[in-house]
Every structure is written in structure tokens, then in C-alpha cells.
Short mmCIF file of C-alpha atoms in Angstrom, two decimals:
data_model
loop_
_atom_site.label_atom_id
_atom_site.label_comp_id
_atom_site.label_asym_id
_atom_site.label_seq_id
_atom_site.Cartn_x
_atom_site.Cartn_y
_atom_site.Cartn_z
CA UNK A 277 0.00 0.00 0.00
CA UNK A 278 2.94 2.25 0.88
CA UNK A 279 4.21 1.66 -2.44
CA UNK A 280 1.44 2.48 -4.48
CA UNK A 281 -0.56 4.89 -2.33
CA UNK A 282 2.40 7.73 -1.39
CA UNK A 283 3.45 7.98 -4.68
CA UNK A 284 -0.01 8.79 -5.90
CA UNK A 285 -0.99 11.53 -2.83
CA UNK A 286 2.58 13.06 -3.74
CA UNK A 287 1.39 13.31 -7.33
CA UNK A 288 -1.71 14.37 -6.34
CA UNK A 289 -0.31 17.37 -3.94
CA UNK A 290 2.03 18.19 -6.63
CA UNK A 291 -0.60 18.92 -8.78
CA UNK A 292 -2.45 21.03 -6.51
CA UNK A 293 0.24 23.14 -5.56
CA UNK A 294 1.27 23.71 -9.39
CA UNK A 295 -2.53 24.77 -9.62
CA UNK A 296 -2.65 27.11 -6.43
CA UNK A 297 0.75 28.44 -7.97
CA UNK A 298 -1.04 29.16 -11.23
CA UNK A 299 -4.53 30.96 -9.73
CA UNK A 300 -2.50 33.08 -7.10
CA UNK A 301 0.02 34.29 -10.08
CA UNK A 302 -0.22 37.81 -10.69
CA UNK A 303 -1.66 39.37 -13.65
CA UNK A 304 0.45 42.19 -15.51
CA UNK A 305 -1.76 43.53 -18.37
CA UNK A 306 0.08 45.44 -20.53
CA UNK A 307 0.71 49.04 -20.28
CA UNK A 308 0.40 51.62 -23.26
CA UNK A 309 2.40 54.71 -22.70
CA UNK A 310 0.36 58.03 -22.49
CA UNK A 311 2.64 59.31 -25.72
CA UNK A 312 4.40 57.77 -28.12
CA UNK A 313 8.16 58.45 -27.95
CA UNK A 314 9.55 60.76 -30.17
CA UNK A 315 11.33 59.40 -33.32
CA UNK A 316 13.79 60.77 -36.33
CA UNK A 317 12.95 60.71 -39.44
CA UNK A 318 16.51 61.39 -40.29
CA UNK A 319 18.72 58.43 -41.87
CA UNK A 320 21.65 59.34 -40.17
CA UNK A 321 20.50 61.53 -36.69
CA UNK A 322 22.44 62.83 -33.75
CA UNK A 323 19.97 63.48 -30.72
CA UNK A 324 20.37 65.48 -27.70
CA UNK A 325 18.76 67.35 -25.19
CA UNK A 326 17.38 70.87 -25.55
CA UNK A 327 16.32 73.53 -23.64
CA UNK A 328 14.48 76.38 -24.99
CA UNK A 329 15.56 80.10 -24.39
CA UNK A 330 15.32 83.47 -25.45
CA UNK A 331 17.15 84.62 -28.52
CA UNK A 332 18.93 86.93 -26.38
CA UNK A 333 19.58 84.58 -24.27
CA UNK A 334 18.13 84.77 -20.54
CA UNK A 335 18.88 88.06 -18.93
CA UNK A 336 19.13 88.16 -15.00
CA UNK A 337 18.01 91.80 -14.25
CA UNK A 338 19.89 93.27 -11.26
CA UNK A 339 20.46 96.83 -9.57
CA UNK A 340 22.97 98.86 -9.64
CA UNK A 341 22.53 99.71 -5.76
CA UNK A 342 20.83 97.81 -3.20
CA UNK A 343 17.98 99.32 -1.38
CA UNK A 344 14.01 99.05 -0.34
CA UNK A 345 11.73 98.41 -3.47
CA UNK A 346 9.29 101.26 -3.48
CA UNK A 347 7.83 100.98 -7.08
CA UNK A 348 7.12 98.06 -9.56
CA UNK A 349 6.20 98.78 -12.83
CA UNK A 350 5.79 95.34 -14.53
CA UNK A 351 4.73 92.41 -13.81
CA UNK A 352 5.88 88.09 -14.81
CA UNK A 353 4.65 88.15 -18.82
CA UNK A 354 4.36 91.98 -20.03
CA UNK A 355 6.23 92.92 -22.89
CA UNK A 356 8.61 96.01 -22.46
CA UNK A 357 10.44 98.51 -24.17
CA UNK A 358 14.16 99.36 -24.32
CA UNK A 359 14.39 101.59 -21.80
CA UNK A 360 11.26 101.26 -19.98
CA UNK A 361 11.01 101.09 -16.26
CA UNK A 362 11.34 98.07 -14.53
CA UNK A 363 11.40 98.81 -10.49
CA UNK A 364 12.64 101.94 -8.42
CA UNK A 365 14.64 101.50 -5.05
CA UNK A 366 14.48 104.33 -1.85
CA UNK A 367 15.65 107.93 -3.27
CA UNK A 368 14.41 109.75 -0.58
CA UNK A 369 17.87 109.96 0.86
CA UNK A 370 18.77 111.84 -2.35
CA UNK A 371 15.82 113.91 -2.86
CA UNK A 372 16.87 115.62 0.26
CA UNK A 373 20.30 115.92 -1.04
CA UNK A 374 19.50 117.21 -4.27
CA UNK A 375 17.37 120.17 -2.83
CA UNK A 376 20.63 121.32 -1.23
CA UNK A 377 22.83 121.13 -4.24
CA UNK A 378 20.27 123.03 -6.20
CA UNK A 379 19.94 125.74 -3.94
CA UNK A 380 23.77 125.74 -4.06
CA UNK A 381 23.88 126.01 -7.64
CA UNK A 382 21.11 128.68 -7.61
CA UNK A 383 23.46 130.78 -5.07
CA UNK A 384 26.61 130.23 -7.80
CA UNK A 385 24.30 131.41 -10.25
CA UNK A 386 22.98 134.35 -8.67
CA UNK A 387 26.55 135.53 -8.26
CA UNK A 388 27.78 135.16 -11.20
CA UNK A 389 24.93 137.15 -12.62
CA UNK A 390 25.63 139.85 -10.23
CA UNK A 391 29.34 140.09 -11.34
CA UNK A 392 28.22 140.02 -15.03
CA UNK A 393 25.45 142.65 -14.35
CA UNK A 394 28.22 145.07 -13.35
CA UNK A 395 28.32 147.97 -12.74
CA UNK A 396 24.64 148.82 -11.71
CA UNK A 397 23.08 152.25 -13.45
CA UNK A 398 22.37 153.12 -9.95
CA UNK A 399 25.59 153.23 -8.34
CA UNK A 400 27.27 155.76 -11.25
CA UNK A 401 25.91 159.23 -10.59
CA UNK A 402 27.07 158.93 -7.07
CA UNK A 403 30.65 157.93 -7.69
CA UNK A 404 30.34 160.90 -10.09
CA UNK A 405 29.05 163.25 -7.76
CA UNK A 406 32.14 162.63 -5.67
CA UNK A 407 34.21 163.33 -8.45
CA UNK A 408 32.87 166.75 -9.12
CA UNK A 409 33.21 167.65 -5.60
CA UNK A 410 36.89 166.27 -5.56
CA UNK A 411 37.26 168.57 -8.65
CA UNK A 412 35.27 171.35 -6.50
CA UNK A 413 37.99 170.85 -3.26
CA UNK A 414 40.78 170.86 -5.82
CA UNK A 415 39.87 174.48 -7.47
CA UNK A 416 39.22 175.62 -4.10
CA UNK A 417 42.99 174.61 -2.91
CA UNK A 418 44.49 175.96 -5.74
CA UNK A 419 42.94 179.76 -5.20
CA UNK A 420 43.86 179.33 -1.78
CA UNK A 421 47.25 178.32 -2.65
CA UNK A 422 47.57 181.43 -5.51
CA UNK A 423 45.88 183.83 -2.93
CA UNK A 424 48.50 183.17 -0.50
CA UNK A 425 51.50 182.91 -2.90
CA UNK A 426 50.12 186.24 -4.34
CA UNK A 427 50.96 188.07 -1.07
CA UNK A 428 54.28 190.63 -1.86
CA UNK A 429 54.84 191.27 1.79
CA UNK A 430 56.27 188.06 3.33
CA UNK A 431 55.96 189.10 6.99
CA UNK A 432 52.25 189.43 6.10
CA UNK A 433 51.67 185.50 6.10
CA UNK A 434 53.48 183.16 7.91
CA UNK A 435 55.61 180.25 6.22
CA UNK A 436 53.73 177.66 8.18
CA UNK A 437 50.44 178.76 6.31
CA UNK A 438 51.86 179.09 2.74
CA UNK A 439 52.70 175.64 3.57
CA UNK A 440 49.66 174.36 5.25
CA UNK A 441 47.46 175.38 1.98
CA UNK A 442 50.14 174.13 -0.39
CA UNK A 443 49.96 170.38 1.52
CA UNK A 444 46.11 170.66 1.13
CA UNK A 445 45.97 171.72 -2.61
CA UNK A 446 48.15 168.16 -2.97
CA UNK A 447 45.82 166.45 -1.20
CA UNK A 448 42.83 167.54 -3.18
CA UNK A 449 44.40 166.16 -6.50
CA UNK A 450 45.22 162.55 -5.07
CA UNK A 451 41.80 162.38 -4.19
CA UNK A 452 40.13 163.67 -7.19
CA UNK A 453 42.57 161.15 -8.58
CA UNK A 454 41.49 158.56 -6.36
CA UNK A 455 37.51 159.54 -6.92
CA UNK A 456 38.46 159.26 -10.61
CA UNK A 457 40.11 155.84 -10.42
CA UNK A 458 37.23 154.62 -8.63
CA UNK A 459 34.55 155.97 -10.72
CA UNK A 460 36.59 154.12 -13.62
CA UNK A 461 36.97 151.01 -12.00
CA UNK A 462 33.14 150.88 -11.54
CA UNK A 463 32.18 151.33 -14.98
CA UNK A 464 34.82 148.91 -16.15
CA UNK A 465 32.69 146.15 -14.41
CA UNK A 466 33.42 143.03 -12.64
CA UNK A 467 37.52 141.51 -13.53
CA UNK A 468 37.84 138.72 -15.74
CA UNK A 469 39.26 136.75 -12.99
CA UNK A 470 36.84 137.09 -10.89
CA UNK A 471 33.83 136.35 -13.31
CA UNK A 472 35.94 133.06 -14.25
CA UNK A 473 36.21 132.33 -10.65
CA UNK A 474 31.96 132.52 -10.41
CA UNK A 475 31.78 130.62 -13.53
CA UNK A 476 33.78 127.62 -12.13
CA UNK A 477 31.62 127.84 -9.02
CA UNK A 478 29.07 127.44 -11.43
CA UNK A 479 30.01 124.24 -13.31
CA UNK A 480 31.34 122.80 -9.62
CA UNK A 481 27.60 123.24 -8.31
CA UNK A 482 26.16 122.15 -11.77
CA UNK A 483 28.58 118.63 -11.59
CA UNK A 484 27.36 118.14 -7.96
CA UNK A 485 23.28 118.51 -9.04
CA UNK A 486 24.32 115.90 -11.42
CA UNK A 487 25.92 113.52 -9.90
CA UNK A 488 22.76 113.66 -7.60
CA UNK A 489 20.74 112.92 -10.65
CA UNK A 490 22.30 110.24 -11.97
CA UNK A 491 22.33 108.71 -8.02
CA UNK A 492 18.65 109.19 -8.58
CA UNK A 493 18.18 107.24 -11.85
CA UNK A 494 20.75 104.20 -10.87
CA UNK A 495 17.62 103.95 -8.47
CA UNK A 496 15.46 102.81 -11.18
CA UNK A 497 15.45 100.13 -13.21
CA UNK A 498 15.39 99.72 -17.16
CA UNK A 499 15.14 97.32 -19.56
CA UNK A 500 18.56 96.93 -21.31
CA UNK A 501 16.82 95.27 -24.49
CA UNK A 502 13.18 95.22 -25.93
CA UNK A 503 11.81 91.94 -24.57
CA UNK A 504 9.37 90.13 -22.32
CA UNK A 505 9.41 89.39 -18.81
CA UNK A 506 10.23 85.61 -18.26
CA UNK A 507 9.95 85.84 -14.49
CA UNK A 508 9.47 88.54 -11.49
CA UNK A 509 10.82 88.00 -8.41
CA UNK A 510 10.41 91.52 -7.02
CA UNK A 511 8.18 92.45 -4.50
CA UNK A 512 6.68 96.10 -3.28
CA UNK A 513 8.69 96.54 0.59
CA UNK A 514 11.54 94.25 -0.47
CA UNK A 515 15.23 94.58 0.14
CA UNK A 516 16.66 94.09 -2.99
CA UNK A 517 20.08 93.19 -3.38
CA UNK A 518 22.33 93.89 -6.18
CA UNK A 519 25.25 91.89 -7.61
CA UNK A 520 24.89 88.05 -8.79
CA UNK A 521 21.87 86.24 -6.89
CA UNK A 522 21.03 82.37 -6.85
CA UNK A 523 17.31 83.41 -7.64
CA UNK A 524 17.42 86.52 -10.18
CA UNK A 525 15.31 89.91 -9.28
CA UNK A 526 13.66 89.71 -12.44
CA UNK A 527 14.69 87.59 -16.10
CA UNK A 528 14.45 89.39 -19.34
CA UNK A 529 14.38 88.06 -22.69
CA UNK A 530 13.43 88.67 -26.51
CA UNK A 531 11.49 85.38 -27.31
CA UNK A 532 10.90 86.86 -31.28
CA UNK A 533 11.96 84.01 -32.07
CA UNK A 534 12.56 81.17 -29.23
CA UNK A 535 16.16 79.40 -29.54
CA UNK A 536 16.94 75.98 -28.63
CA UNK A 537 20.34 75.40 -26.90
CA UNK A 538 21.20 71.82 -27.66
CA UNK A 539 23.24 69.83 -25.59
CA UNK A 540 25.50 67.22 -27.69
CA UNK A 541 27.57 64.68 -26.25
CA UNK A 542 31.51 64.86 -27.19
CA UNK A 543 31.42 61.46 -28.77
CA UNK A 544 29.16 62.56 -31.08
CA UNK A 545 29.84 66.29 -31.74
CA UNK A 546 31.78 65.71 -34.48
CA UNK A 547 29.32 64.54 -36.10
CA UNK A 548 27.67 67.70 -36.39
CA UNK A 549 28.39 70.06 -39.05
CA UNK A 550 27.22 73.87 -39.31
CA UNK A 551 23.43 74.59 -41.05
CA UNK A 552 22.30 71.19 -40.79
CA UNK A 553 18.91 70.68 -40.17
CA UNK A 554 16.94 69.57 -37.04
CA UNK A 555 13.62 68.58 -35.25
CA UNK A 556 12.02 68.79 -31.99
CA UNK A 557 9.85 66.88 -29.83
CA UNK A 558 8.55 68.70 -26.41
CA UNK A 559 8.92 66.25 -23.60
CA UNK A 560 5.59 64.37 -22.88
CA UNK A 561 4.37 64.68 -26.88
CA UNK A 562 6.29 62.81 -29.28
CA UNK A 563 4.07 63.42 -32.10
CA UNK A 564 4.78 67.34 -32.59
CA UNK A 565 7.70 68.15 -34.67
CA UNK A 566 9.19 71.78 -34.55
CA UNK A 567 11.43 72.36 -37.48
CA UNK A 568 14.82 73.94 -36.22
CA UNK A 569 16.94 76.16 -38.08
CA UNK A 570 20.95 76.44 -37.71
CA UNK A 571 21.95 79.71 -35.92
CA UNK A 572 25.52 79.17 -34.33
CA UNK A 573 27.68 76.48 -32.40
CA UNK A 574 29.40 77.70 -29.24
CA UNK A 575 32.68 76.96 -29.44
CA UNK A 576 33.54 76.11 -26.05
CA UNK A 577 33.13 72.15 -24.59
CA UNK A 578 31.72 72.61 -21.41
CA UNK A 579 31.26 70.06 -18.99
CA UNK A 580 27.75 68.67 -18.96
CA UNK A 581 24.88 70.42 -16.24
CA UNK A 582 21.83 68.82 -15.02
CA UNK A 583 19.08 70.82 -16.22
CA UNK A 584 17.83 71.87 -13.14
CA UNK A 585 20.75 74.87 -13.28
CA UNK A 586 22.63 73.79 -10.45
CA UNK A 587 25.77 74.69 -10.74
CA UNK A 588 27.00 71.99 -8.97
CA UNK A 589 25.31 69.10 -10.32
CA UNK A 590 27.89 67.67 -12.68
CA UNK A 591 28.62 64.70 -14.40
CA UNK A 592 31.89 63.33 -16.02
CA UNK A 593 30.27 64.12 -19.55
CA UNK A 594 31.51 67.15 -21.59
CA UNK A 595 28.68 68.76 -24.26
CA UNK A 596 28.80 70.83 -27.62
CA UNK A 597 26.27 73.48 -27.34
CA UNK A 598 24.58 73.90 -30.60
CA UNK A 599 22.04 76.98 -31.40
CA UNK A 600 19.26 76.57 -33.11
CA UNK A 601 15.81 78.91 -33.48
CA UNK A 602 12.16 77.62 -33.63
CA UNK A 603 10.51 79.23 -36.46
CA UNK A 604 7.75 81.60 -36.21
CA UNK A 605 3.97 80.03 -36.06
CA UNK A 606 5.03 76.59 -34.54
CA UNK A 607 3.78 75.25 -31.58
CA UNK A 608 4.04 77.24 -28.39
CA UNK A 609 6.59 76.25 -26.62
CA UNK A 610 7.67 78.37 -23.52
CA UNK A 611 11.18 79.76 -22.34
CA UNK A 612 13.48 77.05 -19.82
CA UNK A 613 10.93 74.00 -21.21
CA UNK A 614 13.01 70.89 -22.12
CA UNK A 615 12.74 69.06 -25.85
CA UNK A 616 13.85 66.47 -27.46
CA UNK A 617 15.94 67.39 -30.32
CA UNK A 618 16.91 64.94 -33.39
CA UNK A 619 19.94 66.69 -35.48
CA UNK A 620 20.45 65.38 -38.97
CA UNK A 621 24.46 63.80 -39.32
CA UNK A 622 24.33 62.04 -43.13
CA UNK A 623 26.14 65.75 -43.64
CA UNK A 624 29.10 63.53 -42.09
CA UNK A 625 28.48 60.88 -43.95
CA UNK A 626 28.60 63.04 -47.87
CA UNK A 627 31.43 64.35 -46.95
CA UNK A 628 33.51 62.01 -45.84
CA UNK A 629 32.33 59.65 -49.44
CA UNK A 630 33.49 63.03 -50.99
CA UNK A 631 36.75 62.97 -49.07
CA UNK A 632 36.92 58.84 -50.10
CA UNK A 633 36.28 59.71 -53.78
CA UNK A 634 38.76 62.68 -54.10
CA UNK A 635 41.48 60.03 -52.36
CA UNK A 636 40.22 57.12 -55.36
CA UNK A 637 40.75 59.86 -58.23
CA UNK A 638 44.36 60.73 -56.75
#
């Protein structure tokens, strides 16, 4: 019984177990992806990964002083001028200061117009008046002086007189000849030197209002190019700092027309040759194609970045950065979005049967 009975409940359990096995199996149904993934329709292709920017390229706004935000202008998406304001910082520091270098400039000014305004109708007739009574004192000394001289009898008059009256007709001519001096130095007007001296006092106190003035506009902010906000990160009652930040103030770009800066790997960027053509995929839709068009390589081999613009999130991987711009009227894309881009590389491939067939014929 042993023989024949334990070999068939083993067979038996066996069974069961492959059974139980089978029913508590997991099912995996299969899985379609949301999107296809993108694909070339290049022969020969080079892919890498994009990332799309402003033709400008991204511009971090800054400041050219630090201060309190007191005025915003724009806001994250409005499109700007060249030159038109951005943000203003705290001037009230040099409003103050600029009411006291204009008043100091009006006080140059005043003088210098009173020096130039020289000599006033007003003050003449009585610097003339003195002259005609010098000229009165002087006639008057000199009949004195002939009176006494005119004596015959010099016991009549004593030396010390004839003297006296002599000393006093001198006296009246140096100053009729001072009056006159005076009177001539008035109507010359104000000296050269000291006009140039005002003038100089002038342009000092004109220099100082502006240099207050230009304090005042490094306050606010303009737009260096003609562009569109990308992002604003500038807030009414905010201390904003200037000099390079790890989150911008604000980011500025021209995105008539969006670029593409394509990241190739080394190994493969000499396959890549200037003007060739190119297509893009956004990430998460495979099935939109943006035609690219060639704009420039940058030169330089830096090593590879992730994309979320940490600086220090390397890998061992060096890129080729190539250019390219999205043509007007294609799908919107926006500016920092990532894409997948397919480059064409049977340019490669002509010209190195070229370079084959020009060794044959030799």
C-alpha cells in the first residue's frame, strides 16, 4: 500500500500546488504609454537634449545699488520697451540731497549774474558826484594856494600857512585822482578773474546737481533690451540686493523668435556640421515636430549640467552646445521648457564619401 498509495498523494499534492501556484500568479496587463516616444525621421541623426531660451539669451536683471523696493512697474509676462522702467529703489535719501545742491547752484548762479550785471546804473551818478566835488575841493585849494603865494609882503603871512594850503591843494588832487580811479573802475565792471572764478563755481555746483541725478536714476530700473518678462521675483517693501543672486530679481528676454540650446555629447559632436537641419519633440508629446533652423555652435566644450541649473550638479560628460531657433507660427513652446531634439548627421556621412572619392581619383 505504501508503495502504491504515497506515490499517488505526492502526485496528487504536486498537482495542486502547481494549480494554487497558477490561480495566485499575478496578472500584468500590458501598459500603453500616455505618448508615443519621439522618433527621427533622419537616416543618419544625432539626438540630444534641448532647452528652450530666449534669442537673447536669458537676462538676469539686477540693480545697480541695493535698497528698499518702493515701485514696480511690470509684472511676470508683459512685454517692455528698451528703456522702460522696470522697479525703483528708496531715493528719498537723495531727494533731500539734491534740494541742497540746487539751492547751491542757484546761489553760484545768482553771483555770477551779479558780477556780469556790473556795474549797476544806480551806483554811477554817485561815484560821479564825488568826483565833481573832488574837482570842487581841488579848485578851491588851488585859489587858496595862488591867494597866499600872491601876497608881496612876506611878513604878512606866515611860512607855516603858505605851507599848510600848499599840503592841502596836494591832497585835493590825489583824491580827485582817487575819486576818478574809482569811478573808472566801476564802470569797467566786474575783472575777468573774478567772473571766471563765479563761472567755475558754477560748473562745480552744476557737476554736484548731477551727480545727484544720476544717483537718482541708478535707483530705477530699465530694460537693457526690448523683450518680455520671463519671471518677477520683485516684490513692493523688499530689500533688494544687487550683484549676482542664486534666484534673479527679475529675467528678461526677446522670445521673437525662441532658440533651442542643444546639448550634444563629445562622442558625437563631431558629427555635427554647421546649417544642418533639425527637429524637436517637447517632452511628454512625441508626435509634434518643430522644425529647427541652424543659428551658431558655441565653441567652447563645457562640462555637462543637469538641467535643473545647479551649478554643482555635474557629471563626467563634456557637451557641444549647438544653437538653433524655432521658427515663427510653430507650436508654443515656452522659455526654460526641455525638448527632445533629433539633429540630422548624413552631412558627415557626404562628406567624408566626398573625401573617399577625391582620395580614389588621386
Amino acid at each position: 500500500m505504501k508503495r502504491t498509495v504515497l506515490p499517488i498523494v505526492a502526485a496528487v499534492a504536486a498537482i495542486l500546488a502547481m494549480i494554487s501556484v497558477a490561480r495566485t500568479r499575478p496578472k500584468r496587463e500590458p501598459t500603453v504609454p500616455p505618448s508615443a516616444p519621439p522618433t527621427s525621421s533622419f537616416e543618419q541623426v544625432v539626438a540630444g537634449v534641448g532647452l528652450v531660451e530666449a534669442n537673447s539669451e536669458n537676462i538676469d536683471v539686477s540693480c545697480a545699488v541695493s535698497g528698499m523696493v518702493t515701485q514696480l512697474y511690470v509684472k511676470a509676462g508683459d512685454r517692455v520697451g528698451q528703456g522702460q522702467k522696470l522697479f525703483s529703489l528708496d531715493d528719498r535719501d537723495l531727494r533731500a540731497d539734491q534740494q541742497v545742491k540746487r539751492a547751491a547752484l542757484e546761489g553760484a548762479q545768482a553771483r555770477l549774474a551779479k558780477l556780469e550785471q556790473e556795474p549797476r546804473a544806480e551806483d554811477i551818478p554817485p561815484a560821479e558826484e564825488r568826483v565833481r566835488e573832488a574837482q570842487a575841493n581841488l579848485a578851491d585849494a588851488e585859489v587858496q594856494v595862488r591867494l597866499i603865494e600872491s601876497v608881496t609882503d612876506k611878513r604878512a603871512v606866515r611860512d607855516e600857512d603858505v605851507q599848510r594850503r600848499r599840503l592841502a591843494y596836494k591832497a585835493a588832487q590825489a583824491r580827485l585822482a582817487e575819486v576818478e580811479a574809482q569811478l573808472g573802475l566801476l564802470k569797467a565792471g566786474a575783472w575777468a578773474p573774478d567772473i571766471a572764478v563765479a563761472k567755475s563755481e558754477v560748473a562745480q555746483a552744476e557737476a554736484q546737481v548731477k551727480m545727484v541725478e544720476t544717483n537718482i536714476d541708478r535707483l530705477t530700473m530699465q530694460a537693457p533690451i526690448a523683450g518680455v518678462i520671463l519671471q518677477n521675483k520683485v516684490r513692493l517693501g523688499q530689500y533688494a540686493q544687487c550683484g549676482p543672486l542664486s534666484e534673479p530679481l527679475m529675467i528678461l528676454g526677446s522670445v521673437t523668435p525662441l532658440n533651442v540650446r542643444v546639448d550634444v555629447d563629445e562622442h558625437d559632436a563631431w558629427r555635427v556640421r554647421g546649417g544642418a537641419p533639425a527637429a524637436a519633440s517637447p517632452r511628454g508629446n512625441g508626435s509634434i515636430r518643430i522644425p529647427l533652423e541652424f543659428v551658431r555652435f558655441e565653441p567652447y566644450v563645457i562640462p555637462k549640467k543637469s538641467l535643473t541649473g545647479d551649478s554643482t550638479e555635474r557629471v563626467d560628460t563634456r557637451v557641444l552646445q549647438v544653437i538653433y531657433r524655432i521658427r515663427d507660427g510653430e507650436p508654443a513652446v515656452y522659455v526654460g521648457q526641455q525638448m527632445d531634439v533629433y539633429i540630422d548627421g548624413s552631412a558627415i556621412r557626404l562628406s567624408s564619401k566626398s573625401s573617399a572619392n577625391s582620395g580614389a581619383s588621386q
